[in-house]
Coordinates of N, CA and C in Angstrom, one line a residue:
X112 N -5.0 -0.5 -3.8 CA -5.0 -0.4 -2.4 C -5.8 -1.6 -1.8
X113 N -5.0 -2.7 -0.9 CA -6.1 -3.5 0.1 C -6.6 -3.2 1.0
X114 N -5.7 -2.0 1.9 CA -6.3 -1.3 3.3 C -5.8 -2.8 3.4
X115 N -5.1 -3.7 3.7 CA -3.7 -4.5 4.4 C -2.7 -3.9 4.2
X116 N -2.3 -3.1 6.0 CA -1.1 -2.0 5.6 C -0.1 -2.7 5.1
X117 N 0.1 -4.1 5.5 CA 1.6 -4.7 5.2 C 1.8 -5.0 3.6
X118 N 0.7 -5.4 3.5 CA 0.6 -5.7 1.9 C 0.9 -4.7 1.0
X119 N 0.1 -3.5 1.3 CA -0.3 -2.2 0.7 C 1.9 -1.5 0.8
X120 N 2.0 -2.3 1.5 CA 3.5 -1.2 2.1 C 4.4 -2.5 0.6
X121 N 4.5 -3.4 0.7 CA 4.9 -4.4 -0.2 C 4.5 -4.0 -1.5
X122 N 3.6 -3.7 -1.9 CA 3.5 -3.2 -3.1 C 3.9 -2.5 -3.7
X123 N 3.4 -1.2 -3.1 CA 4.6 -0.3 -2.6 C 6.3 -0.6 -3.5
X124 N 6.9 -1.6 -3.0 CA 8.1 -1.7 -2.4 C 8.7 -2.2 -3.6
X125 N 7.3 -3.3 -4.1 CA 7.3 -3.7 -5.8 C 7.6 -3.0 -6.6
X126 N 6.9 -2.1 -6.7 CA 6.4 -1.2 -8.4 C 7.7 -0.1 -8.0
X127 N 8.4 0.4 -6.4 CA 9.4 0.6 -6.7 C 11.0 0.1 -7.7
X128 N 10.9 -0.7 -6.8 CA 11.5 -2.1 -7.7 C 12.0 -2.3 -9.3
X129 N 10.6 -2.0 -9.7 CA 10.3 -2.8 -11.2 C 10.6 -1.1 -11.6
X130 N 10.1 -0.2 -11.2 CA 10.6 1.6 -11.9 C 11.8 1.5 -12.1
X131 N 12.7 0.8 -10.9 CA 14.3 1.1 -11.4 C 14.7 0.4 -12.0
X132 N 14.3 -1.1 -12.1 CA 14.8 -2.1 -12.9 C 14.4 -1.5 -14.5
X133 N 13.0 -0.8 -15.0 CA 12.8 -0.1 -16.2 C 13.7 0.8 -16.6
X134 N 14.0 1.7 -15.5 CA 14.7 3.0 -16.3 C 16.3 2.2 -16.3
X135 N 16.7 1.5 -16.1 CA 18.1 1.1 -16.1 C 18.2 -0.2 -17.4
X136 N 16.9 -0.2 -17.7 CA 16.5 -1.2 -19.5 C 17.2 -0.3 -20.4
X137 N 17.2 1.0 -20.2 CA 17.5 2.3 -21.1 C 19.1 2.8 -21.1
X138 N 19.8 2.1 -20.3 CA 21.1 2.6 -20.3 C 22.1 1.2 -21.0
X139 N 23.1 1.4 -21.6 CA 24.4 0.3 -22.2 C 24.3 -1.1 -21.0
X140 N 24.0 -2.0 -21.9 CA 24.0 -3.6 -21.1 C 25.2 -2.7 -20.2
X141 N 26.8 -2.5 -20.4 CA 27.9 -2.7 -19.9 C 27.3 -2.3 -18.5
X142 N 26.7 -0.9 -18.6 CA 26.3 0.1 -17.5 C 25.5 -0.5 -16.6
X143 N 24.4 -1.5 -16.9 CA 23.4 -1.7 -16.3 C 23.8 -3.1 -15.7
X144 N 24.4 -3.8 -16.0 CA 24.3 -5.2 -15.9 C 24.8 -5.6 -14.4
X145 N 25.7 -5.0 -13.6 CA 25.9 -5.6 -12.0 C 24.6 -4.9 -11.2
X146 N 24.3 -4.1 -11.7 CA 22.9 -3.2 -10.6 C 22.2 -3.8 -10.8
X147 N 21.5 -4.0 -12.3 CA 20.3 -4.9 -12.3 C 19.9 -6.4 -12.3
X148 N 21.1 -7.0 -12.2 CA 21.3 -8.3 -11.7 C 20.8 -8.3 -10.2
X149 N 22.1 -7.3 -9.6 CA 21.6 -7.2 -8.1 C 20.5 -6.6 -7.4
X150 N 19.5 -5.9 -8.5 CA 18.1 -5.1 -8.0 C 17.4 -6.9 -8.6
X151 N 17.6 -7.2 -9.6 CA 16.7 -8.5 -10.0 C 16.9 -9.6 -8.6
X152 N 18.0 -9.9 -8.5 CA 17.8 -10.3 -7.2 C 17.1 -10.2 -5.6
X153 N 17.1 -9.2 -5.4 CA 16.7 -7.8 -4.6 C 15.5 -8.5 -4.9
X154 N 14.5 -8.3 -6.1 CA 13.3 -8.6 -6.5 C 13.3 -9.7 -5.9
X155 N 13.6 -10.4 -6.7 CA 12.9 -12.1 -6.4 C 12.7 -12.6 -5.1
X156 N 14.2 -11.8 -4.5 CA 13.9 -12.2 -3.0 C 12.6 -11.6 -2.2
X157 N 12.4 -10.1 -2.7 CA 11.0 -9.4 -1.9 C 10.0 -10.5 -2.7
X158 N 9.8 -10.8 -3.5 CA 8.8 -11.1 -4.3 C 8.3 -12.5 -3.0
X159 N 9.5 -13.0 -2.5 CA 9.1 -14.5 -2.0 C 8.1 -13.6 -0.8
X160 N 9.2 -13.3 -0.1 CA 8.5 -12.7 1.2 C 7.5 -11.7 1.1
X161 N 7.1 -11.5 -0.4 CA 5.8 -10.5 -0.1 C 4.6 -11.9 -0.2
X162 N 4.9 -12.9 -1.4 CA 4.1 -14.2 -1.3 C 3.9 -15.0 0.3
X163 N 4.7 -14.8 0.8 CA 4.6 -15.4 1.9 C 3.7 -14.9 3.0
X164 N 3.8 -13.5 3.0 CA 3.3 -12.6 3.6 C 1.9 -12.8 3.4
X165 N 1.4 -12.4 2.0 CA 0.1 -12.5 1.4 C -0.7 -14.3 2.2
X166 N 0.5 -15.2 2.0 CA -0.2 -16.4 1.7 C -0.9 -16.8 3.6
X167 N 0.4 -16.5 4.5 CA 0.4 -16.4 6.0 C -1.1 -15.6 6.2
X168 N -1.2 -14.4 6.1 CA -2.4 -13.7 6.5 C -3.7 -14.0 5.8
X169 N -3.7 -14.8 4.5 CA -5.1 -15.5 4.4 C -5.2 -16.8 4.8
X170 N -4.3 -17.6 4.9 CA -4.4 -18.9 6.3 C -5.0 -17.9 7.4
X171 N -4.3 -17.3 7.8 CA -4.8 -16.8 9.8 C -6.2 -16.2 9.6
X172 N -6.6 -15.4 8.3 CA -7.9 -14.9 8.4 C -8.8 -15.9 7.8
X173 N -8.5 -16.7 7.4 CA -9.5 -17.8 6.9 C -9.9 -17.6 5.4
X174 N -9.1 -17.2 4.5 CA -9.3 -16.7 3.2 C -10.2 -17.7 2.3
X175 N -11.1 -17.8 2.1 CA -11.7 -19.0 1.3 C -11.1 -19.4 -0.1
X176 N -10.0 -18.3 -1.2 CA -9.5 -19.1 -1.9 C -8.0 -19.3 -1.8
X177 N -7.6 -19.1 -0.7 CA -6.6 -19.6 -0.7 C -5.8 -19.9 -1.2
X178 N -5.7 -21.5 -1.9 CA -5.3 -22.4 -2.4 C -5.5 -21.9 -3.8
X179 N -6.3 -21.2 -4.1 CA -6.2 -20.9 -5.6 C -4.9 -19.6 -5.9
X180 N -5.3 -18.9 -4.8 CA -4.2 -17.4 -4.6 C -2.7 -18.4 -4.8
X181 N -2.6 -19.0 -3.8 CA -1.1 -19.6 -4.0 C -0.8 -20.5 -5.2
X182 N -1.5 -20.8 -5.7 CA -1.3 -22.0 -7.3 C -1.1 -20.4 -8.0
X183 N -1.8 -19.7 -7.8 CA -1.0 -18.2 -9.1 C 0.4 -18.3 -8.6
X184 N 0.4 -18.0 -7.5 CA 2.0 -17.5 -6.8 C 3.3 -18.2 -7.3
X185 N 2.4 -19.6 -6.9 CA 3.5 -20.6 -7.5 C 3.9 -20.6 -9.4
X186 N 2.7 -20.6 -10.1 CA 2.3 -20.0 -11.4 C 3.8 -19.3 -11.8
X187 N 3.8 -18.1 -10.9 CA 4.3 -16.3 -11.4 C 5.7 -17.1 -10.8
X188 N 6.2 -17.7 -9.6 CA 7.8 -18.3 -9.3 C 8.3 -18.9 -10.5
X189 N 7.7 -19.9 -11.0 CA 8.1 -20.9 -12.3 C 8.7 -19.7 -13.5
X190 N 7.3 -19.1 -13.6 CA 7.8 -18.5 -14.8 C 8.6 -17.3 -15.0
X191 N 9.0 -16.4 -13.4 CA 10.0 -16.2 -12.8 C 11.3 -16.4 -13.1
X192 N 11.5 -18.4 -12.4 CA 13.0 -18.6 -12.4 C 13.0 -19.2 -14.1
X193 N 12.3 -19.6 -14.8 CA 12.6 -19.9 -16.4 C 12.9 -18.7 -17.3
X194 N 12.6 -17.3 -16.9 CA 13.0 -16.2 -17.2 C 14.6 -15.6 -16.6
X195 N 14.7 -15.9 -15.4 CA 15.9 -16.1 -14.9 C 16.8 -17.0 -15.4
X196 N 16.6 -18.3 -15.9 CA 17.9 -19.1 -16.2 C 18.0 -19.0 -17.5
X197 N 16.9 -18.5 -18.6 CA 17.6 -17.6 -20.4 C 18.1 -16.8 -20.2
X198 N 18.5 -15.7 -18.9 CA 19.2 -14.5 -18.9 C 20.6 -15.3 -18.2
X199 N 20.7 -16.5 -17.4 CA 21.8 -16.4 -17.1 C 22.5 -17.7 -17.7
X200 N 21.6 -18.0 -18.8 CA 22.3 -18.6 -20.0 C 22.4 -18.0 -21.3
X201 N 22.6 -16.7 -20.8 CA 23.1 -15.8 -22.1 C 22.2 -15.2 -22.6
X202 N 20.7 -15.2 -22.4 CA 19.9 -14.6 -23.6 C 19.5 -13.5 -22.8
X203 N 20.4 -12.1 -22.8 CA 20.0 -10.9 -22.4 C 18.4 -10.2 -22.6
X204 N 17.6 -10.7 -23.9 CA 16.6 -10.1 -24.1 C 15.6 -10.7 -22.9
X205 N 15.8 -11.7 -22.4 CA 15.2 -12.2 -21.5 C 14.7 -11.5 -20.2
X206 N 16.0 -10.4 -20.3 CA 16.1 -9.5 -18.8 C 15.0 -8.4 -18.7
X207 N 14.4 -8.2 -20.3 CA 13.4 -6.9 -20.6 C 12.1 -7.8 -20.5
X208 N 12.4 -9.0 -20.6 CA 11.2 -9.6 -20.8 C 10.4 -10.2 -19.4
X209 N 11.4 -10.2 -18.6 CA 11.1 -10.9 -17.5 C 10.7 -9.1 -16.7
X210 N 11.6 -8.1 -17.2 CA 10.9 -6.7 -15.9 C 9.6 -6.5 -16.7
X211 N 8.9 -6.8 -18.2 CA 7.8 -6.3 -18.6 C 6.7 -7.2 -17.6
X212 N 7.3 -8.4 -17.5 CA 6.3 -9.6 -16.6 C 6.5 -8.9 -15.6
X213 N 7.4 -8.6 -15.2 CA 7.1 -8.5 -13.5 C 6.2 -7.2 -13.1
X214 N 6.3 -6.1 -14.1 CA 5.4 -5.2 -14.2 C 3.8 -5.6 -14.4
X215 N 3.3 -6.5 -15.3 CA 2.7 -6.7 -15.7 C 1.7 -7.7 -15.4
X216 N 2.4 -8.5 -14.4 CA 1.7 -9.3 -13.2 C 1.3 -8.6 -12.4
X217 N 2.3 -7.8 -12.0 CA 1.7 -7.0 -10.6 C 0.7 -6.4 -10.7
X218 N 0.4 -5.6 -11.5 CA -0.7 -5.1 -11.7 C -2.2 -5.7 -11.8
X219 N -1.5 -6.7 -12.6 CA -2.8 -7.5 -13.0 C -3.4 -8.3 -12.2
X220 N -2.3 -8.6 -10.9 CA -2.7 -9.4 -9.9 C -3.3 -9.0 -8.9
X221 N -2.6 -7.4 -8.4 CA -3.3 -6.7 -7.4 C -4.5 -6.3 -7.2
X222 N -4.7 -5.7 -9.3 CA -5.6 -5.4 -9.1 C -7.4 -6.7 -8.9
X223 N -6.9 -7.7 -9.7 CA -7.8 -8.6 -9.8 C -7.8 -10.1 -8.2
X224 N -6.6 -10.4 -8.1 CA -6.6 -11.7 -7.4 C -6.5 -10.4 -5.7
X225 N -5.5 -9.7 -5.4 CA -5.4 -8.8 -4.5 C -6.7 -8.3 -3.9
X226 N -7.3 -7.8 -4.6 CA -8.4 -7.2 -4.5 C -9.9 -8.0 -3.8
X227 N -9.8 -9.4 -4.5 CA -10.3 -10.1 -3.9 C -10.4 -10.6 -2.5
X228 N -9.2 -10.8 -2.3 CA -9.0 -11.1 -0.6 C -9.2 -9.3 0.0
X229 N -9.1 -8.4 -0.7 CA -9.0 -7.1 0.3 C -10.3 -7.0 0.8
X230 N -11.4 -7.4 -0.4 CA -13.1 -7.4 -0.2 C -13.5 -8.5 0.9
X231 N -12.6 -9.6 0.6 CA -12.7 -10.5 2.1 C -12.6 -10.0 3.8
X232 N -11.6 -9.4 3.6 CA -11.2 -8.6 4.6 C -11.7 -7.5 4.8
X233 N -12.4 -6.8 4.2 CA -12.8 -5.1 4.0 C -14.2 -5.3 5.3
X234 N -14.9 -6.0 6.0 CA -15.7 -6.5 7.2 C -15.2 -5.9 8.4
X235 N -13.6 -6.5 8.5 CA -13.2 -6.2 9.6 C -11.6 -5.4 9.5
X236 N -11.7 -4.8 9.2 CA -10.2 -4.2 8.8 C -9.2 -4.1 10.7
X237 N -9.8 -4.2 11.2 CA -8.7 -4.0 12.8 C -8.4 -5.2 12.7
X238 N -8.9 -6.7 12.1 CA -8.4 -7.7 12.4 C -7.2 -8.1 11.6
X239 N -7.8 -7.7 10.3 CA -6.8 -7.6 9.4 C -5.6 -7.1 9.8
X240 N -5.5 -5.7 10.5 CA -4.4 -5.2 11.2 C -3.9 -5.4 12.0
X241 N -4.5 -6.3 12.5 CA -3.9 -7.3 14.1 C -3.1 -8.5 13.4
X242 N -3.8 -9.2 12.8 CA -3.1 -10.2 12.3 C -1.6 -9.9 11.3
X243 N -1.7 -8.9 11.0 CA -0.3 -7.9 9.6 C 0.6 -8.0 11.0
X244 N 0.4 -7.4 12.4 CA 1.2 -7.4 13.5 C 1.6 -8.6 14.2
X245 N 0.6 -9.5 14.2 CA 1.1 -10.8 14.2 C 2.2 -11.4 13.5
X246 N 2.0 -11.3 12.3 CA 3.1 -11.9 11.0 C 4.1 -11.3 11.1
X247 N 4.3 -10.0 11.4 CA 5.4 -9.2 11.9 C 6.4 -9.5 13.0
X248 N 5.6 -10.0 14.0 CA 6.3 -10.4 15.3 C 6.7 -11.9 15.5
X249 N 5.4 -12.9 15.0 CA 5.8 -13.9 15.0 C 6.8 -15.0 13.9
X250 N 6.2 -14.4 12.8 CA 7.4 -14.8 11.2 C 8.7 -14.1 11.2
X251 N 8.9 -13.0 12.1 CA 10.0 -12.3 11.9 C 10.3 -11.2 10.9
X252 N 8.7 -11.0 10.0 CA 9.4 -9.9 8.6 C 9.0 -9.1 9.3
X253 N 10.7 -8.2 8.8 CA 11.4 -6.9 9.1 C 11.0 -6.4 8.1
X254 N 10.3 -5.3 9.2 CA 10.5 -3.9 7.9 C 11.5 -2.9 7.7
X255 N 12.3 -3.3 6.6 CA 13.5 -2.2 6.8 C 13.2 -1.3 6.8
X256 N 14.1 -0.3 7.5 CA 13.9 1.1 7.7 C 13.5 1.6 6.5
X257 N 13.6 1.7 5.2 CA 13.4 2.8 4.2 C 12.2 2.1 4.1
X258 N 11.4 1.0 4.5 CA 9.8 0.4 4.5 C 9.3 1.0 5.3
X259 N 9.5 1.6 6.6 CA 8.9 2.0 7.8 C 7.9 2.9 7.5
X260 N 9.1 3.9 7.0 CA 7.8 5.4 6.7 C 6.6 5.1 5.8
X261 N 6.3 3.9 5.0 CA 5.7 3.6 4.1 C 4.5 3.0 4.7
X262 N 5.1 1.9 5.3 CA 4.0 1.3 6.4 C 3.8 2.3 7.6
X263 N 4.2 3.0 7.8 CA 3.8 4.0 9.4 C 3.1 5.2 8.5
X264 N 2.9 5.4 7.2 CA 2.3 6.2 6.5 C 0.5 5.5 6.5
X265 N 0.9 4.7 5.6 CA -0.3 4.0 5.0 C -1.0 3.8 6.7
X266 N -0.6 3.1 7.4 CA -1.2 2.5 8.3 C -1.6 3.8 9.4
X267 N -1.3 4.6 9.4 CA -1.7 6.6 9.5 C -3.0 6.6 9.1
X268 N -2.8 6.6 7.7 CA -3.9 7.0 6.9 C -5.4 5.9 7.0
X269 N -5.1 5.0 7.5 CA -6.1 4.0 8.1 C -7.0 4.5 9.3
X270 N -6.5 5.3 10.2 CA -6.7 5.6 11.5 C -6.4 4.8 12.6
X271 N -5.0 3.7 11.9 CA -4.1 2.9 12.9 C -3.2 3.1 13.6
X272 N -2.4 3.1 14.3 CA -1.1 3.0 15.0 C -0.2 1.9 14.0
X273 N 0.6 2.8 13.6 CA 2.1 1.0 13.3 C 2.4 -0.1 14.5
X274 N 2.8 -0.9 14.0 CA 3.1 -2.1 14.2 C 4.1 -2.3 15.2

């Protein structure tokens, strides 16, 4: 948890993500292969806009490493789409190897590089929350409906109003 509802809702949204892409590792390539192509996709694309998200709100709050946060980001894309083009040059094993990564960043990232900027922010958390509504209004990320309750949860449990 960063206590950044928007983030905290993204995360969220992740490790959903990466659960279904796991349990569908377990069923016949034939069975799995249009769903989890199209949830791997699904992924990569949240993945940009949760990076974006992240990267936007430590520019506006003044995050002091910054530039180091986004050299990971860019880091985890590369090795990302190089794991993407051995699966769609045929090397299926690629597809387990890229959900173990994606599992396995996340975690590692939230809990270490994440956490960092949350302790940055943990001073003034209303700003932090103002600025998550900023990024919302002015960058245009939508929170789809099945995100709402997640973010209007979390941000509840803050003693905030949603966005």
């Amino acid at each position: 948890r960063t206590n950044i509802p928007l983030i905290d809702m993204q995360h969220l949204w992740l490790f959903k993500m990466v659960v279904e892409m796991e349990s569908m590792l377990h069923v016949s390539f034939a069975e799995r292969r249009t769903h989890l192509e199209r949830v791997l996709a699904d992924m990569i694309d949240y993945v940009e806009i949760h990076f974006n998200s992240e990267e936007w709100l430590m520019a506006k709050l003044g995050y002091a490493d910054e530039k180091g946060h986004h050299r990971l980001h860019d880091d985890f894309r590369r090795t990302v789409q190089k794991l993407k083009q051995d699966y769609d040059a045929g090397n299926h094993h690629s597809l387990s190897s890229l959900v173990t990564l994606l599992r396995q960043w996340l975690l590692t990232h939230i809990v270490i590089e994440d956490s960092k900027f949350a302790r940055a922010c943990a001073h003034d958390p209303q700003t932090t929350i103002n600025a998550s509504r900023v990024l919302i209004r002015e960058k245009e990320i939508a929170i789809p409906r099945d995100q709402n309750l997640i973010y209007t949860y979390i941000t509840a449990r803050m003693g905030a109003s949603g966005a």
